């Protein structure tokens, strides 16, 4: 069965650079979520999209922005990168129309900021 | 602050023993999910329990949910070295996000 795809899997950037992370949800899933997991930390919710509209927002820095496109893939754009942005970034998708949506995660993108 | 808090934060057991991890949360939920994460890797969905369910089984996994106490437990029976991982609970409250607990690091010694 198709899973959530994230690219790239690994990314190395310098401070103050920009990074773009991509997420391709499971086909027919209507909701995409982004999470950030720092070293030894639990995943922290950043932002979610339902049917291409932003649906919820967590502790996402103003330097980050995200969107969901017409084909339902989503991109997380991160500007003015800081050392503290080094983390594992997960994308997840679900079919929110279900009464109890099950959330499926991608393998994550490991971002290292030098 | 996180909705879910897990205890213990670290657990070390011998192969063949059972491992029990607990998760507490603060608000009403629609469902609660347990995930496994191997070191630095992705999150693997283990089991979902709905708010109107009290217990659920999947293979060697048993999950209970007590909505009156706002807590859940994950029991892994007859643990194996391959079960060594971090285990997280995540709650869904009807908003468009899941809230994760701090995780329990399980180490199964061969």
GROMACS .gro file of C-alpha atoms in nm:
model
  224
    1UNK     CA    1   0.000   0.000   0.000
    2UNK     CA    2   0.116   0.353  -0.074
    3UNK     CA    3   0.259   0.542   0.219
    4UNK     CA    4   0.341   0.904   0.292
    5UNK     CA    5   0.643   1.015   0.094
    6UNK     CA    6   0.879   1.284   0.208
    7UNK     CA    7   1.167   1.439   0.026
    8UNK     CA    8   1.447   1.488   0.067
    9UNK     CA    9   1.529   1.235   0.338
   10UNK     CA   10   1.835   1.427   0.448
   11UNK     CA   11   1.919   1.793   0.406
   12UNK     CA   12   2.220   1.992   0.517
   13UNK     CA   13   2.204   2.370   0.514
   14UNK     CA   14   2.405   2.663   0.644
   15UNK     CA   15   2.270   2.919   0.889
   16UNK     CA   16   2.050   3.183   0.726
   17UNK     CA   17   1.982   2.965   0.425
   18UNK     CA   18   1.642   2.847   0.308
   19UNK     CA   19   1.507   2.493   0.297
   20UNK     CA   20   1.201   2.340   0.133
   21UNK     CA   21   1.063   2.009   0.250
   22UNK     CA   22   0.807   1.818   0.048
   23UNK     CA   23   0.535   1.577   0.150
   24UNK     CA   24   0.315   1.355  -0.064
   25UNK     CA   25   0.023   1.217   0.137
   26UNK     CA   26  -0.142   0.882   0.094
   27UNK     CA   27  -0.376   0.897  -0.207
   28UNK     CA   28  -0.726   1.017  -0.117
   29UNK     CA   29  -0.616   1.149   0.221
   30UNK     CA   30  -0.746   1.502   0.267
   31UNK     CA   31  -0.538   1.626   0.561
   32UNK     CA   32  -0.167   1.682   0.596
   33UNK     CA   33   0.019   1.754   0.918
   34UNK     CA   34   0.373   1.873   0.982
   35UNK     CA   35   0.568   1.794   1.297
   36UNK     CA   36   0.914   1.884   1.420
   37UNK     CA   37   1.111   1.650   1.644
   38UNK     CA   38   1.428   1.780   1.800
   39UNK     CA   39   1.696   1.542   1.933
   40UNK     CA   40   1.553   1.342   2.223
   41UNK     CA   41   1.226   1.533   2.206
   42UNK     CA   42   0.870   1.434   2.128
   43UNK     CA   43   0.716   1.541   1.797
   44UNK     CA   44   0.578   1.894   1.812
   45UNK     CA   45   0.287   1.989   1.591
   46UNK     CA   46   0.366   2.270   1.348
   47UNK     CA   47   0.077   2.310   1.107
   48UNK     CA   48  -0.195   2.118   0.925
   49UNK     CA   49  -0.397   2.152   0.606
   50UNK     CA   50  -0.739   2.018   0.525
   51UNK     CA   51  -0.847   2.023   0.163
   52UNK     CA   52  -0.568   2.267   0.077
   53UNK     CA   53  -0.666   2.518   0.346
   54UNK     CA   54  -0.469   2.573   0.663
   55UNK     CA   55  -0.668   2.403   0.936
   56UNK     CA   56  -0.461   2.435   1.252
   57UNK     CA   57  -0.140   2.593   1.362
   58UNK     CA   58   0.096   2.499   1.638
   59UNK     CA   59   0.430   2.633   1.748
   60UNK     CA   60   0.552   2.717   1.401
   61UNK     CA   61   0.806   3.002   1.378
   62UNK     CA   62   0.719   3.299   1.158
   63UNK     CA   63   1.024   3.208   0.948
   64UNK     CA   64   0.841   2.893   0.841
   65UNK     CA   65   0.552   2.877   0.599
   66UNK     CA   66   0.367   2.590   0.441
   67UNK     CA   67   0.102   2.523   0.185
   68UNK     CA   68  -0.092   2.239   0.032
   69UNK     CA   69  -0.124   2.226  -0.344
   70UNK     CA   70  -0.405   2.117  -0.574
   71UNK     CA   71  -0.258   1.766  -0.597
   72UNK     CA   72  -0.261   1.755  -0.213
   73UNK     CA   73   0.112   1.749  -0.174
   74UNK     CA   74   0.246   1.993   0.080
   75UNK     CA   75   0.564   2.193   0.117
   76UNK     CA   76   0.722   2.337   0.428
   77UNK     CA   77   0.940   2.636   0.356
   78UNK     CA   78   1.194   2.738   0.615
   79UNK     CA   79   1.388   3.061   0.582
   80UNK     CA   80   1.671   3.223   0.777
   81UNK     CA   81   1.763   2.885   0.916
   82UNK     CA   82   1.903   2.870   1.267
   83UNK     CA   83   2.107   2.600   1.437
   84UNK     CA   84   1.804   2.517   1.651
   85UNK     CA   85   1.606   2.422   1.342
   86UNK     CA   86   1.812   2.104   1.314
   87UNK     CA   87   1.557   1.832   1.368
   88UNK     CA   88   1.359   1.552   1.213
   89UNK     CA   89   1.058   1.688   1.026
   90UNK     CA   90   0.766   1.455   0.983
   91UNK     CA   91   0.471   1.482   0.758
   92UNK     CA   92   0.159   1.280   0.826
   93UNK     CA   93  -0.169   1.238   0.645
   94UNK     CA   94  -0.514   1.121   0.734
   95UNK     CA   95  -0.867   1.105   0.598
   96UNK     CA   96  -1.035   1.350   0.830
   97UNK     CA   97  -1.381   1.260   0.702
   98UNK     CA   98  -1.367   0.942   0.904
   99UNK     CA   99  -1.508   0.961   1.254
  100UNK     CA  100  -1.174   0.860   1.400
  101UNK     CA  101  -0.902   0.944   1.151
  102UNK     CA  102  -0.589   0.737   1.174
  103UNK     CA  103  -0.272   0.930   1.112
  104UNK     CA  104   0.006   0.785   0.899
  105UNK     CA  105   0.356   0.927   0.911
  106UNK     CA  106   0.619   0.960   0.647
  107UNK     CA  107   0.980   0.856   0.713
  108UNK     CA  108   1.081   1.212   0.794
  109UNK     CA  109   1.335   1.459   0.663
  110UNK     CA  110   1.643   1.505   0.876
  111UNK     CA  111   1.752   1.866   0.854
  112UNK     CA  112   2.095   1.963   0.978
  113UNK     CA  113   2.180   2.331   1.000
  114UNK     CA  114   2.551   2.407   1.024
  115UNK     CA  115   0.297   2.192   2.686
  116UNK     CA  116   0.209   1.847   2.568
  117UNK     CA  117  -0.132   1.690   2.608
  118UNK     CA  118   0.005   1.347   2.668
  119UNK     CA  119   0.254   1.258   2.934
  120UNK     CA  120   0.406   0.915   2.941
  121UNK     CA  121   0.557   0.722   3.220
  122UNK     CA  122   0.797   0.575   3.276
  123UNK     CA  123   1.024   0.784   3.056
  124UNK     CA  124   1.270   0.498   3.036
  125UNK     CA  125   1.220   0.128   3.089
  126UNK     CA  126   1.472  -0.153   3.075
  127UNK     CA  127   1.357  -0.516   3.084
  128UNK     CA  128   1.478  -0.863   2.997
  129UNK     CA  129   1.365  -1.038   2.683
  130UNK     CA  130   1.050  -1.238   2.746
  131UNK     CA  131   0.921  -1.001   3.012
  132UNK     CA  132   0.619  -0.779   2.969
  133UNK     CA  133   0.653  -0.402   2.930
  134UNK     CA  134   0.386  -0.159   3.038
  135UNK     CA  135   0.384   0.206   2.943
  136UNK     CA  136   0.133   0.464   3.051
  137UNK     CA  137   0.006   0.782   2.896
  138UNK     CA  138  -0.204   1.055   3.054
  139UNK     CA  139  -0.377   1.339   2.880
  140UNK     CA  140  -0.564   1.649   2.982
  141UNK     CA  141  -0.861   1.713   2.754
  142UNK     CA  142  -1.141   1.507   2.605
  143UNK     CA  143  -1.033   1.299   2.311
  144UNK     CA  144  -1.183   1.129   2.007
  145UNK     CA  145  -0.912   0.869   1.987
  146UNK     CA  146  -0.567   0.786   2.110
  147UNK     CA  147  -0.293   0.626   1.907
  148UNK     CA  148   0.030   0.458   2.004
  149UNK     CA  149   0.341   0.484   1.790
  150UNK     CA  150   0.683   0.324   1.794
  151UNK     CA  151   0.997   0.502   1.686
  152UNK     CA  152   1.332   0.339   1.642
  153UNK     CA  153   1.623   0.566   1.715
  154UNK     CA  154   1.611   0.865   1.480
  155UNK     CA  155   1.374   0.690   1.244
  156UNK     CA  156   1.012   0.735   1.144
  157UNK     CA  157   0.701   0.688   1.355
  158UNK     CA  158   0.527   0.356   1.308
  159UNK     CA  159   0.158   0.340   1.390
  160UNK     CA  160   0.084   0.057   1.631
  161UNK     CA  161  -0.276   0.082   1.739
  162UNK     CA  162  -0.568   0.325   1.759
  163UNK     CA  163  -0.824   0.310   2.036
  164UNK     CA  164  -1.143   0.510   2.017
  165UNK     CA  165  -1.283   0.705   2.308
  166UNK     CA  166  -1.573   0.458   2.342
  167UNK     CA  167  -1.341   0.158   2.359
  168UNK     CA  168  -1.180   0.031   2.676
  169UNK     CA  169  -0.938  -0.226   2.549
  170UNK     CA  170  -0.787  -0.331   2.220
  171UNK     CA  171  -0.548  -0.605   2.117
  172UNK     CA  172  -0.312  -0.642   1.827
  173UNK     CA  173  -0.073  -0.934   1.834
  174UNK     CA  174   0.146  -0.893   2.142
  175UNK     CA  175   0.009  -0.546   2.207
  176UNK     CA  176  -0.271  -0.463   2.445
  177UNK     CA  177  -0.397  -0.109   2.486
  178UNK     CA  178  -0.639   0.010   2.748
  179UNK     CA  179  -0.814   0.343   2.773
  180UNK     CA  180  -0.972   0.494   3.082
  181UNK     CA  181  -1.143   0.815   2.981
  182UNK     CA  182  -1.252   0.887   3.339
  183UNK     CA  183  -0.887   0.898   3.443
  184UNK     CA  184  -0.773   1.037   3.108
  185UNK     CA  185  -0.511   0.769   3.077
  186UNK     CA  186  -0.407   0.485   2.852
  187UNK     CA  187  -0.162   0.202   2.883
  188UNK     CA  188   0.030  -0.001   2.631
  189UNK     CA  189   0.132  -0.352   2.726
  190UNK     CA  190   0.382  -0.544   2.518
  191UNK     CA  191   0.387  -0.909   2.614
  192UNK     CA  192   0.680  -1.147   2.575
  193UNK     CA  193   0.909  -0.864   2.472
  194UNK     CA  194   1.188  -0.913   2.221
  195UNK     CA  195   1.510  -0.726   2.161
  196UNK     CA  196   1.352  -0.589   1.843
  197UNK     CA  197   1.093  -0.409   2.057
  198UNK     CA  198   1.367  -0.173   2.175
  199UNK     CA  199   1.241   0.170   2.070
  200UNK     CA  200   1.066   0.481   2.194
  201UNK     CA  201   0.692   0.459   2.231
  202UNK     CA  202   0.463   0.760   2.204
  203UNK     CA  203   0.097   0.815   2.255
  204UNK     CA  204  -0.084   1.079   2.051
  205UNK     CA  205  -0.430   1.212   2.116
  206UNK     CA  206  -0.681   1.347   1.871
  207UNK     CA  207  -0.945   1.582   2.005
  208UNK     CA  208  -1.135   1.671   1.692
  209UNK     CA  209  -0.907   1.956   1.596
  210UNK     CA  210  -0.675   1.919   1.304
  211UNK     CA  211  -0.375   1.800   1.498
  212UNK     CA  212  -0.244   1.520   1.712
  213UNK     CA  213  -0.070   1.594   2.038
  214UNK     CA  214   0.217   1.372   2.137
  215UNK     CA  215   0.336   1.271   2.479
  216UNK     CA  216   0.698   1.275   2.579
  217UNK     CA  217   0.756   0.910   2.501
  218UNK     CA  218   0.889   0.607   2.685
  219UNK     CA  219   1.227   0.471   2.585
  220UNK     CA  220   1.209   0.095   2.608
  221UNK     CA  221   1.520  -0.117   2.611
  222UNK     CA  222   1.482  -0.493   2.590
  223UNK     CA  223   1.794  -0.681   2.691
  224UNK     CA  224   1.870  -1.010   2.522
   0.00000   0.00000   0.00000
